[in-house]
Coordinates of C-alpha atoms in Angstrom, one line a residue:
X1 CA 14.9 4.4 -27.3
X2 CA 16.5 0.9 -28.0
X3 CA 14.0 -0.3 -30.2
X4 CA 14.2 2.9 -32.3
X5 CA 17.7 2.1 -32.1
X6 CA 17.7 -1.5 -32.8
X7 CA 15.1 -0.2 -36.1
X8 CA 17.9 2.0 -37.5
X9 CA 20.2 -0.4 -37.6
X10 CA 18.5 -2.8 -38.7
X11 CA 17.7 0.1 -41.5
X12 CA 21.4 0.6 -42.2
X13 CA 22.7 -3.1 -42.2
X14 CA 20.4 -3.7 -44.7
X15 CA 21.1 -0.7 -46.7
X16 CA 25.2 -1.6 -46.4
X17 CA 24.0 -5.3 -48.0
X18 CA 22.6 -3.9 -50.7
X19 CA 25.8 -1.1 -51.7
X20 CA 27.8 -4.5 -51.3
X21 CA 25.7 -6.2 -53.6
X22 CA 25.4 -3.4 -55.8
X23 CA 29.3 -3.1 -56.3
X24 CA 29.6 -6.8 -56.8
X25 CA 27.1 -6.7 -59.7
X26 CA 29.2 -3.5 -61.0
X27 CA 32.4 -5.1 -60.9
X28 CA 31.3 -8.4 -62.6
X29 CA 29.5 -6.8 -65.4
X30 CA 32.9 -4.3 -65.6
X31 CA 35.0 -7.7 -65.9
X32 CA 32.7 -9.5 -68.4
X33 CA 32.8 -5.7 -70.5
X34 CA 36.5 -5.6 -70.3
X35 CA 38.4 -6.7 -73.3
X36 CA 42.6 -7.2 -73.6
X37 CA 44.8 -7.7 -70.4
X38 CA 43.0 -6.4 -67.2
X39 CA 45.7 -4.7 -65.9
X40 CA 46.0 -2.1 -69.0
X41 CA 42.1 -1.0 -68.1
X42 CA 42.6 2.0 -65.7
X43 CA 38.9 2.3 -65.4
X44 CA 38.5 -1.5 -64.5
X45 CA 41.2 -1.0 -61.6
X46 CA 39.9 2.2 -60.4
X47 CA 36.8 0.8 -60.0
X48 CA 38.0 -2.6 -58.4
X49 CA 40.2 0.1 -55.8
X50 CA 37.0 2.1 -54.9
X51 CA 34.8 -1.3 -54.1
X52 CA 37.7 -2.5 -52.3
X53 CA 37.4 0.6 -49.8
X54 CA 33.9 0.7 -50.1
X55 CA 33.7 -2.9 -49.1
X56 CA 36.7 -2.4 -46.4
X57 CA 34.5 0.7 -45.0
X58 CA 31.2 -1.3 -45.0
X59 CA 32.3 -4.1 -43.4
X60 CA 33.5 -2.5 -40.2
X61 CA 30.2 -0.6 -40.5
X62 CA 28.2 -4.1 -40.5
X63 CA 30.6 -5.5 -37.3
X64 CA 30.3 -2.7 -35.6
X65 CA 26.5 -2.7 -35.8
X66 CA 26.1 -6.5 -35.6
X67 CA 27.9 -5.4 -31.9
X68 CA 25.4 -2.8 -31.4
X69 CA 22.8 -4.8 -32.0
X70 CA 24.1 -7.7 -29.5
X71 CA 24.3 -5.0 -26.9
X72 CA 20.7 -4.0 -27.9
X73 CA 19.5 -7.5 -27.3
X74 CA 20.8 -8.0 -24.3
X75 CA 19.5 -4.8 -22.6
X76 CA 16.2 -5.7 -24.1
X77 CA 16.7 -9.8 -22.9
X78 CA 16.4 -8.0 -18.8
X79 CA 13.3 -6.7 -19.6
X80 CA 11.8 -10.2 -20.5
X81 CA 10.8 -11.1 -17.1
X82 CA 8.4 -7.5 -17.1
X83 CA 6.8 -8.4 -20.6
X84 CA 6.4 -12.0 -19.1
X85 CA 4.5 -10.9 -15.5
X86 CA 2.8 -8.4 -18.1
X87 CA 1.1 -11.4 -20.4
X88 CA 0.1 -13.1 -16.8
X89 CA -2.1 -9.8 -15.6
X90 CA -3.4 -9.8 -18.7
X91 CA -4.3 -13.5 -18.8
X92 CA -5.7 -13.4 -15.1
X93 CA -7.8 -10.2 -16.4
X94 CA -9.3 -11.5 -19.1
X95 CA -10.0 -14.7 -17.9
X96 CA -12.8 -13.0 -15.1
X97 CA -14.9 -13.0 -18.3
X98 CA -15.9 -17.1 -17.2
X99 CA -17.3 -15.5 -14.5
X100 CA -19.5 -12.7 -15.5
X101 CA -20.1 -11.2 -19.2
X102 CA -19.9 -8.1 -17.7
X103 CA -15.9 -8.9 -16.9
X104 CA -14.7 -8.5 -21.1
X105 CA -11.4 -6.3 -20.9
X106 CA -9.9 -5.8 -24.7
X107 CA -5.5 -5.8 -25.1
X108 CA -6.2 -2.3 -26.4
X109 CA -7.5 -1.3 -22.9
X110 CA -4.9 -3.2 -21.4
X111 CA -2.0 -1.4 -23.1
X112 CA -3.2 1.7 -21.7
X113 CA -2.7 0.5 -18.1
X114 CA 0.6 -1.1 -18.9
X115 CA 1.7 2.4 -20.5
X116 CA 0.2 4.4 -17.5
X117 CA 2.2 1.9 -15.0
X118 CA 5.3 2.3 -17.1
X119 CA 5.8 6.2 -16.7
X120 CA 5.0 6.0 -13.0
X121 CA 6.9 3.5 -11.8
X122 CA 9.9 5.1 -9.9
X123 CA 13.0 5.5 -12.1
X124 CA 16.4 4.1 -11.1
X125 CA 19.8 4.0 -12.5
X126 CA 20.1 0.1 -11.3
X127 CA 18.4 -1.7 -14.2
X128 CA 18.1 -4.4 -11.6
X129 CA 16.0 -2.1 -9.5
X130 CA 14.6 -0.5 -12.1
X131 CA 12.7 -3.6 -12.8
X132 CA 11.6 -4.3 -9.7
X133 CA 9.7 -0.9 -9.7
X134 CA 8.2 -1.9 -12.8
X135 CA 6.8 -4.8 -12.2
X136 CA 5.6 -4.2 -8.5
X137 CA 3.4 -0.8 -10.1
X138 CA 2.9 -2.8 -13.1
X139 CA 0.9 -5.3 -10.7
X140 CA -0.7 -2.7 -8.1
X141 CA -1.9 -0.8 -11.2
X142 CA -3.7 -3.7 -13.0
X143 CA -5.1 -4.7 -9.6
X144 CA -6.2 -1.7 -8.9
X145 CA -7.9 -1.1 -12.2
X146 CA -9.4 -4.5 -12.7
X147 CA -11.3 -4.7 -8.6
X148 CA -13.1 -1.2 -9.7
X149 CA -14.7 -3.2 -12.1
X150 CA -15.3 -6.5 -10.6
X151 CA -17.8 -7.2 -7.6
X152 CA -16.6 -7.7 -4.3
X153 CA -17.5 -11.5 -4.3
X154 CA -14.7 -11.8 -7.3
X155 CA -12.0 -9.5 -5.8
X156 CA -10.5 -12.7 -3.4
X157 CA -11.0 -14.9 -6.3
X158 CA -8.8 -12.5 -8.7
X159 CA -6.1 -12.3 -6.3
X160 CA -5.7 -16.0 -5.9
X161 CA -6.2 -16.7 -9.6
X162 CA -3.5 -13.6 -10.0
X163 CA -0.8 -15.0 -7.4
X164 CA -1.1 -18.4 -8.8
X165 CA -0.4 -17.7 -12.4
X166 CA 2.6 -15.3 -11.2
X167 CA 3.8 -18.6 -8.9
X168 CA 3.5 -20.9 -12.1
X169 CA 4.9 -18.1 -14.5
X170 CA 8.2 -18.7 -11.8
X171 CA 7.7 -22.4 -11.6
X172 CA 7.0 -22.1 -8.0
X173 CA 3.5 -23.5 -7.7
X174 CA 3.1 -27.4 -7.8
X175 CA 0.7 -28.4 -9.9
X176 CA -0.6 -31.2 -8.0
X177 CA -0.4 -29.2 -4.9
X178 CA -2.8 -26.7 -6.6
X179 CA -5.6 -29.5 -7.4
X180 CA -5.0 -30.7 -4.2
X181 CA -6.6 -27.2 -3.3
X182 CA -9.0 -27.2 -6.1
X183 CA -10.5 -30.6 -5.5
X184 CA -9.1 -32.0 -2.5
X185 CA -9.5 -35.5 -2.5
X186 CA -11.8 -36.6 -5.4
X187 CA -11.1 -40.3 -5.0
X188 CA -14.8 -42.3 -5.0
X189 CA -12.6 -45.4 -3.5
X190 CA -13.8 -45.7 0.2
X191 CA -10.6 -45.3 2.7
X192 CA -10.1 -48.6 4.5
X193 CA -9.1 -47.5 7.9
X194 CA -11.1 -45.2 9.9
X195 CA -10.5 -41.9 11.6
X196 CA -8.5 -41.9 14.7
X197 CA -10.8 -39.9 16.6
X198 CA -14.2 -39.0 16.5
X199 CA -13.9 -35.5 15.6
X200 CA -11.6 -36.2 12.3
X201 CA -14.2 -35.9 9.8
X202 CA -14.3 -38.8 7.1
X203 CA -13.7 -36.2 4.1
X204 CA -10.8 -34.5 6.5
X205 CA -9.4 -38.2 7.0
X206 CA -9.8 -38.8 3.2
X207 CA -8.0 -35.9 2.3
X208 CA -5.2 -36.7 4.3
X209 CA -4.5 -39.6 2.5
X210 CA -3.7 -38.0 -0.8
X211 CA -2.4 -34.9 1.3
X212 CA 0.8 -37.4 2.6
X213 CA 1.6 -37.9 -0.9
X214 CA 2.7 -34.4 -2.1
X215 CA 6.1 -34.5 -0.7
X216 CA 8.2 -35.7 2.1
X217 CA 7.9 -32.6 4.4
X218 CA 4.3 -34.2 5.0
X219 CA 4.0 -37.7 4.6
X220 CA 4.0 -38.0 8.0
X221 CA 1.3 -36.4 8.8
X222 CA -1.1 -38.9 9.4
X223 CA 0.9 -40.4 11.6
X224 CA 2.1 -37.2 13.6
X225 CA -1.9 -36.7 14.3
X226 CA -2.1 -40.2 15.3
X227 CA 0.3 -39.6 17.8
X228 CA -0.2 -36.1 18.9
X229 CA -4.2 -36.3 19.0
X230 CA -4.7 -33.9 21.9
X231 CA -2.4 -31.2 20.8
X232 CA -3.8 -31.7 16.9
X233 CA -7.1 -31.6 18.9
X234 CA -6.7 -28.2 20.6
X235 CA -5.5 -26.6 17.1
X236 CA -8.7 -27.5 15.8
X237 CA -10.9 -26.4 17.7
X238 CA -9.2 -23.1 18.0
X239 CA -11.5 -20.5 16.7
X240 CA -8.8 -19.1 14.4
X241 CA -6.2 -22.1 13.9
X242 CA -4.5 -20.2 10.4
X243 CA -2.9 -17.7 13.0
X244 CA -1.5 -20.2 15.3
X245 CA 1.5 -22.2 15.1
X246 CA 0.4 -26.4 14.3
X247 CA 1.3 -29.0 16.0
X248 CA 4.5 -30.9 15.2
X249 CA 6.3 -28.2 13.5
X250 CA 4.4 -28.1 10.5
X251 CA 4.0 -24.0 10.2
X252 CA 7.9 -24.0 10.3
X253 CA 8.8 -27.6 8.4
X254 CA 6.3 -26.9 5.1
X255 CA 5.5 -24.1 2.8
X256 CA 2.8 -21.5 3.2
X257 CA 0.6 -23.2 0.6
X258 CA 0.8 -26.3 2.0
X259 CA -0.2 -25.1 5.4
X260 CA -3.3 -24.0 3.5
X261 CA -4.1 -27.4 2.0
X262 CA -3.5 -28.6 5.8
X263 CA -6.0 -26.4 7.0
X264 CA -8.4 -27.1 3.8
X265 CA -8.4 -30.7 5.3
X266 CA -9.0 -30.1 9.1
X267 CA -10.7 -27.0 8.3
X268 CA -12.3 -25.6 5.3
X269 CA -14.5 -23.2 7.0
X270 CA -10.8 -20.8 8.0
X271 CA -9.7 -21.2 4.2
X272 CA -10.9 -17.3 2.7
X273 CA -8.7 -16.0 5.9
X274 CA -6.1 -18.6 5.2
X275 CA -6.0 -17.4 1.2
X276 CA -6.0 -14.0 2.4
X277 CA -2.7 -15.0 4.6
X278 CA -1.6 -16.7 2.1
X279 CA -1.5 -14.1 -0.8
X280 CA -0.5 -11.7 1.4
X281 CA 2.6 -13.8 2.0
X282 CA 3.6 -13.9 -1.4
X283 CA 2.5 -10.4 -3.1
X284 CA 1.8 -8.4 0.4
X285 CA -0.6 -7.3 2.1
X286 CA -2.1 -4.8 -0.9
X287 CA -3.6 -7.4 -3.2
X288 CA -6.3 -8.3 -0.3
X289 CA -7.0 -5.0 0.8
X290 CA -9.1 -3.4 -2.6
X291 CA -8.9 -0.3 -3.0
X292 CA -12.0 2.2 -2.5
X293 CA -13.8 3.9 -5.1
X294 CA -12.9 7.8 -5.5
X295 CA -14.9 9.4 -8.4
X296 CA -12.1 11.2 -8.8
X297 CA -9.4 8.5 -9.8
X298 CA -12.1 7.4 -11.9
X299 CA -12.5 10.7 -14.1
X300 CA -7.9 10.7 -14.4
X301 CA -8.8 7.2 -15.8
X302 CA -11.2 7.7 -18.3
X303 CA -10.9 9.7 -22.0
X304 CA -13.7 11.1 -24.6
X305 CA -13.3 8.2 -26.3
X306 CA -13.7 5.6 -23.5
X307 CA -17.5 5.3 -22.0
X308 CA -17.4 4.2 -18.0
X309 CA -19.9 1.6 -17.4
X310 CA -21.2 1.5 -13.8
X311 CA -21.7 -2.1 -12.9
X312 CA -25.2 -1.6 -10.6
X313 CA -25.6 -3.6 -7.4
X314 CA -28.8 -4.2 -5.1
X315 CA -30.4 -0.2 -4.6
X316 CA -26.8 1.4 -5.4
X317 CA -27.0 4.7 -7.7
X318 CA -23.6 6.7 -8.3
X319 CA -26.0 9.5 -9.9
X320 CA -25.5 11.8 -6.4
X321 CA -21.9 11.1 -6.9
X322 CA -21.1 11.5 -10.3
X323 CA -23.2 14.8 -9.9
X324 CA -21.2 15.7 -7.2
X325 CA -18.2 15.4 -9.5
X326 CA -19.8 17.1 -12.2
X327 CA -20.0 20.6 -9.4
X328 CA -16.8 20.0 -8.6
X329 CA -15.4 20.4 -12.5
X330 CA -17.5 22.6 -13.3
X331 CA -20.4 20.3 -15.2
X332 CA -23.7 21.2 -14.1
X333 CA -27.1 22.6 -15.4
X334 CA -27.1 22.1 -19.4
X335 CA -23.3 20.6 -19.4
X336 CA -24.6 17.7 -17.6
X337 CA -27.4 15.9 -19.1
X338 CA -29.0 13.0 -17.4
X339 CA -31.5 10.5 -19.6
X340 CA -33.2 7.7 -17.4
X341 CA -33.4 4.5 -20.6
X342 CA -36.6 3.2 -21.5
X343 CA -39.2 2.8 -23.6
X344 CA -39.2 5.6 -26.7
X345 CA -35.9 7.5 -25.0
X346 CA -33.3 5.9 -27.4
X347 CA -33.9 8.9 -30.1
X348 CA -33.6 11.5 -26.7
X349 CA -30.1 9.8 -25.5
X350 CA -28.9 9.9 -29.3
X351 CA -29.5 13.4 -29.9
X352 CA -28.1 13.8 -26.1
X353 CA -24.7 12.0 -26.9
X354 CA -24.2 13.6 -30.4
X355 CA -24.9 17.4 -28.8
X356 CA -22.5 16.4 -25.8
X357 CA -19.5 14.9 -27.8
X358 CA -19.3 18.3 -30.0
X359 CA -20.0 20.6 -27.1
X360 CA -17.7 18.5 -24.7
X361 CA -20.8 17.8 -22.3
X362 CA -21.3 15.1 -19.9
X363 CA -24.1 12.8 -20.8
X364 CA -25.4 10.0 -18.3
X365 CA -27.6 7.1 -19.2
X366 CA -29.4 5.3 -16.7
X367 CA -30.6 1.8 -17.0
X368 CA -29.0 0.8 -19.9
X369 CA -30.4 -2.8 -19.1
X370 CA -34.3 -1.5 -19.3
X371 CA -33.2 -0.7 -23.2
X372 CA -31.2 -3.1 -24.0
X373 CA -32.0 -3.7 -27.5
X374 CA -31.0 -0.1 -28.1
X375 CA -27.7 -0.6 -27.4
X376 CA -26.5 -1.8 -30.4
X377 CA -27.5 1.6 -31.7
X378 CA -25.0 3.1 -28.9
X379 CA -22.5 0.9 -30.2
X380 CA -22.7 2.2 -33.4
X381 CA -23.3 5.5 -32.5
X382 CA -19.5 5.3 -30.7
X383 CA -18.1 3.7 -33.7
X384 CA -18.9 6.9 -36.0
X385 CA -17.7 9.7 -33.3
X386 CA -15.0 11.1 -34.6
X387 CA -12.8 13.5 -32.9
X388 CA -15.0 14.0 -29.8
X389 CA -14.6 17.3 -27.4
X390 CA -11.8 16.4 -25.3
X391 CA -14.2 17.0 -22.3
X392 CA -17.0 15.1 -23.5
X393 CA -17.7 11.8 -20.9
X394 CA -20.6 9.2 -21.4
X395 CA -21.8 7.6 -17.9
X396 CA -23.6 4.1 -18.7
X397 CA -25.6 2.9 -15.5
X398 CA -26.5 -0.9 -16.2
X399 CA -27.4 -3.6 -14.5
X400 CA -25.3 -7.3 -15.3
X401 CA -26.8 -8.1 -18.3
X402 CA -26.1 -10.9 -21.4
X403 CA -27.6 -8.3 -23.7
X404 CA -24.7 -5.5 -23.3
X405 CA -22.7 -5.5 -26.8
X406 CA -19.0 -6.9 -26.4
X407 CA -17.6 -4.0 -28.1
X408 CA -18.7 -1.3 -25.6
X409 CA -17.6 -3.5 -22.6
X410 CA -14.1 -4.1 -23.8
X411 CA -13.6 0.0 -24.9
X412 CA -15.3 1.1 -21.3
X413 CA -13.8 1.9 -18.2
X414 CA -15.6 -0.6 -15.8
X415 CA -16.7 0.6 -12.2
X416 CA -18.6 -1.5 -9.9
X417 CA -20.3 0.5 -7.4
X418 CA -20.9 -2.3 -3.9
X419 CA -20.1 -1.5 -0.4
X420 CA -16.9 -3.4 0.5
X421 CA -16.5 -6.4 2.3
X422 CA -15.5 -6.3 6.0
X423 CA -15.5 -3.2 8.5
X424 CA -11.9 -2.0 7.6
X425 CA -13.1 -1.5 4.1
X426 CA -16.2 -0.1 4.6
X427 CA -15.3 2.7 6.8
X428 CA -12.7 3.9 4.6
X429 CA -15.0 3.8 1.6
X430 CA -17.2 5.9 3.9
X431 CA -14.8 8.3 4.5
X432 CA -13.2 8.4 1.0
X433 CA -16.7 10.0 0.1
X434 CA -16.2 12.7 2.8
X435 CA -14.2 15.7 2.5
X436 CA -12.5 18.3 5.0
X437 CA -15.2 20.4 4.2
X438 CA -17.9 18.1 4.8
X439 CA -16.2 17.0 8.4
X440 CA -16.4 20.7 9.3
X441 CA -19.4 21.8 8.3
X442 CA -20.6 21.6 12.2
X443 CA -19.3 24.2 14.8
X444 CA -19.8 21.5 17.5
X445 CA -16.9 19.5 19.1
X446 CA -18.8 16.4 19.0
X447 CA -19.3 16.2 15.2
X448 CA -16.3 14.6 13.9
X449 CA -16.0 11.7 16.7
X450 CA -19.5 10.9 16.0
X451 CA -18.9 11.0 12.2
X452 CA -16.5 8.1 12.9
X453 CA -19.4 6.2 15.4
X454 CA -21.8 6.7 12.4
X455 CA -19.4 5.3 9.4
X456 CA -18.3 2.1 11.9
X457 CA -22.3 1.9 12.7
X458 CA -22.9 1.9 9.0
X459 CA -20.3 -0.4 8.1
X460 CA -21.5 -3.1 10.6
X461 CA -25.0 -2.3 9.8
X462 CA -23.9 -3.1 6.2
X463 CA -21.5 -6.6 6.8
X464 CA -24.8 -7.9 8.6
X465 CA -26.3 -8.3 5.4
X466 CA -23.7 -11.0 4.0
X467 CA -25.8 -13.2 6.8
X468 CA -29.1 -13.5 4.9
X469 CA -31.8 -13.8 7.8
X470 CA -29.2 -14.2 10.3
X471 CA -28.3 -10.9 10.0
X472 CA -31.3 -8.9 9.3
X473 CA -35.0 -10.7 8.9
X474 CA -35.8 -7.8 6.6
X475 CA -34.2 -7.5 3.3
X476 CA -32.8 -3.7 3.4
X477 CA -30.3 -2.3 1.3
X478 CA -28.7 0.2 3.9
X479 CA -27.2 2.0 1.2
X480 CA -25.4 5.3 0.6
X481 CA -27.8 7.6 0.6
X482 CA -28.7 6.3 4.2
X483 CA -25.6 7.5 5.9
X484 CA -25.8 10.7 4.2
X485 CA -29.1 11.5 5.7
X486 CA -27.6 10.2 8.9
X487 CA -25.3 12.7 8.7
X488 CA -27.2 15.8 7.8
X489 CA -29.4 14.8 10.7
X490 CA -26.4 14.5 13.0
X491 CA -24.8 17.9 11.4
X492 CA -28.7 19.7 12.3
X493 CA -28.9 18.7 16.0
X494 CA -25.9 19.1 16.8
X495 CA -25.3 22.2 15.1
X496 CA -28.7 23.3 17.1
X497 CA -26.9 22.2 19.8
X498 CA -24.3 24.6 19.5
X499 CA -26.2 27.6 18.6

């Protein structure tokens, strides 16, 4: 409403300019025109009265807007800091693409989540407050869209990168503090004295050194562990030291992120948990939790117009789950055409795509990456669709891939489909699958609590995996479709049971 505002004025001051200029070029060609004394030409004067009021009427007109317009500017000037933590996400987003080429996110795509995050955000009659709202959904909603589309190994990693660009964007991170974390010590000089003790590691020793120099709240710190070695001792070997107080004050005396970059030196095994801590500290609790993926959300997200590109992991398939969607919304049987890409089933998917965008079906493609060289076809084949059936949705399965075109990434709704990391997680993806119906489809008592011992079994069963041979000496995937079978068996005996 203020920029339409600001617009119109902006209209009418320069339509006021030009009546001013107008009337000057009138009066100065009536003057060069007039002939004999001035004051015998009626006309002349009438005219020269009528600019004068004109003029008079015009400039309060251009004060009063000019005041308008300062007003304007200023009510826009308190929404700076939202467009600014606005240009951050969207920096942090696009930069995942260093990671994977699967990660390209276009502004356009963007916009839409800024838009979405901007009608729900809670109103308020405080603008103060009203900002706030803003940019906390602002943040949970670009989180939440980009970890849907980003494996789990690159969820941490966006969080940090996310809360260090909001810190900088604030001028509250330290630059040398955050190579500090980065790098550590990178130094090839050899340090000249020697470890105190024999369980101060040289690197942890060496790091120190540069450590004491990135403020006065720890300079001392070599010292203090010189002179407290026992208690410094017992810290260490605690089996997690980033939830206990340190010795000599420090978790009081120092900021959060330098209690990091303390425990990066003594130990760098604890620093995911102590990132976790620390990003929870400054954003909350939300931005290491990610959320879990319901196919539901998913569908609200996506348009006609915008594919949504399942990211594949290891033996994952979100076929049984999209189709379980597809029941629920009534696409089945010939509404719901599935094509499995490969050799000689480019012409098959075409014709599927071009019958399902004017019918408003739902077409899924399978493997895009066993067909890559078709989809440049796709591509174009998106490009030329014009006013698809609103209901229309295209489901791209694909594996990571170099070969999938730029343009469909950045126009696609990305979803990664990996079990979560760490048994909190896992269980509640587990049971974001299930519904009410599902939990009592068995007359027996026994079902439900053993529901929950089967999603925790499969969630540890799962985590296990993250420890190579150490967890399981056989490569298995332990995917979804195993706990589904686990619980149809549990559902038949017990249900046996009970009869």
């Amino acid at each position: 409403d203020l920029e339409e505002l600001r617009q119109k004025l902006v209209q009418q001051m320069s339509q006021d300019r030009q009546v001013i200029k107008s009337l000057e070029d009138t009066l100065l060609r009536e003057l060069a025109a007039s002939k004999g004394s001035i004051l015998d030409n009626d006309e002349l004067i009438q005219t020269l009265n009528n600019a004068k009021a004109k003029s008079t009427e015009i400039g309060v007109s251009l004060e009063t807007a000019r005041n308008t317009s300062a007003e304007i500017d200023k009510t826009r000037d308190l929404y700076k800091n939202v467009a600014k933590r606005g240009s951050i996400l969207y920096f942090a987003m696009s930069g995942l693409v260093n990671i994977s080429e699967m990660y390209e996110y276009s502004l356009s795509s963007y916009l839409g989540v800024f838009n979405t995050a901007l009608v729900d955000a809670k109103p308020d009659k405080i603008v103060d407050n009203r900002l706030k709202n803003i940019e906390t959904k602002l943040t949970q909603t670009m989180y939440d869209y980009t970890c849907m589309g980003i494996f789990e190994m690159h969820k941490l990693l966006f969080s940090f990168q996310m809360t260090t660009m909001i810190l900088n964007g604030d001028k509250d991170l330290n630059p040398r503090e955050f190579d500090f974390y980065m790098k550590g010590n990178p130094s090839l000089d050899k340090i000249k004295e020697l470890p105190p003790y024999p369980w101060v590691s040289e690197t942890c020793w060496k790091d120190l050194q540069l450590l004491k120099t990135l403020g006065d709240d720890v300079k001392g710190v070599c010292d203090d562990l010189k002179a407290n070695g026992e208690e410094w001792h017992q810290w260490y070997d605690d089996e997690t030291p980033e939830s206990r107080d340190m010795p000599n004050g420090y978790s009081q005396k120092v900021a959060k992120f330098k209690q990091v970059l303390i425990i990066r030196c003594f130990r760098p095994d604890r620093m995911v948990t102590a990132t976790k801590d620390f990003i929870s500290v400054k954003l909350g609790d939300y931005y290491v939790q990610p959320p879990s993926l319901v196919y539901d959300k998913i569908f609200e997200k996506s348009s006609e117009v915008m594919p949504i590109v399942f990211i594949l992991s290891p033996g994952a398939d979100p076929q049984s789950d999209v189709a379980k969607l597809g029941d629920v919304l009534g696409f089945t049987g010939t509404k719901f055409k599935f094509v499995s890409l490969g050799q000689g089933m480019g012409s098959v998917a075409q014709s599927s795509i071009e019958t399902g965008y004017q019918r408003g079906h739902w077409v899924m493609l399978q493997n895009c990456h066993l067909l890559a060289s078709w989809l440049r076809t796709l591509e174009k084949i998106l490009d030329n669709m014009h006013k698809p059936h609103k209901d229309f949705r295209l489901w791209l399965t694909t594996m990571p891939t170099s070969e999938f075109p730029m343009g469909i990434l950045q126009r696609s709704l990305k979803v990664v489909t990996e079990p979560p990391e760490g048994l909190k997680l896992n269980i509640k993806q587990s049971y974001a699958k299930l519904s009410d119906a599902d939990l009592d489809a068995c007359d027996h008592w026994a079902f439900k609590p053993l529901m929950y011992v089967l999603a925790f079994f499969h969630a540890i069963v799962q985590d296990r995996r993250k420890f190579g041979r150490i967890g399981w000496n056989v490569a298995y995937d332990f995917n979804e479709s195993d706990f589904k079978v686990s619980s149809k068996l549990v559902n038949l005996y017990l249900q046996k049971c009970f009869d």
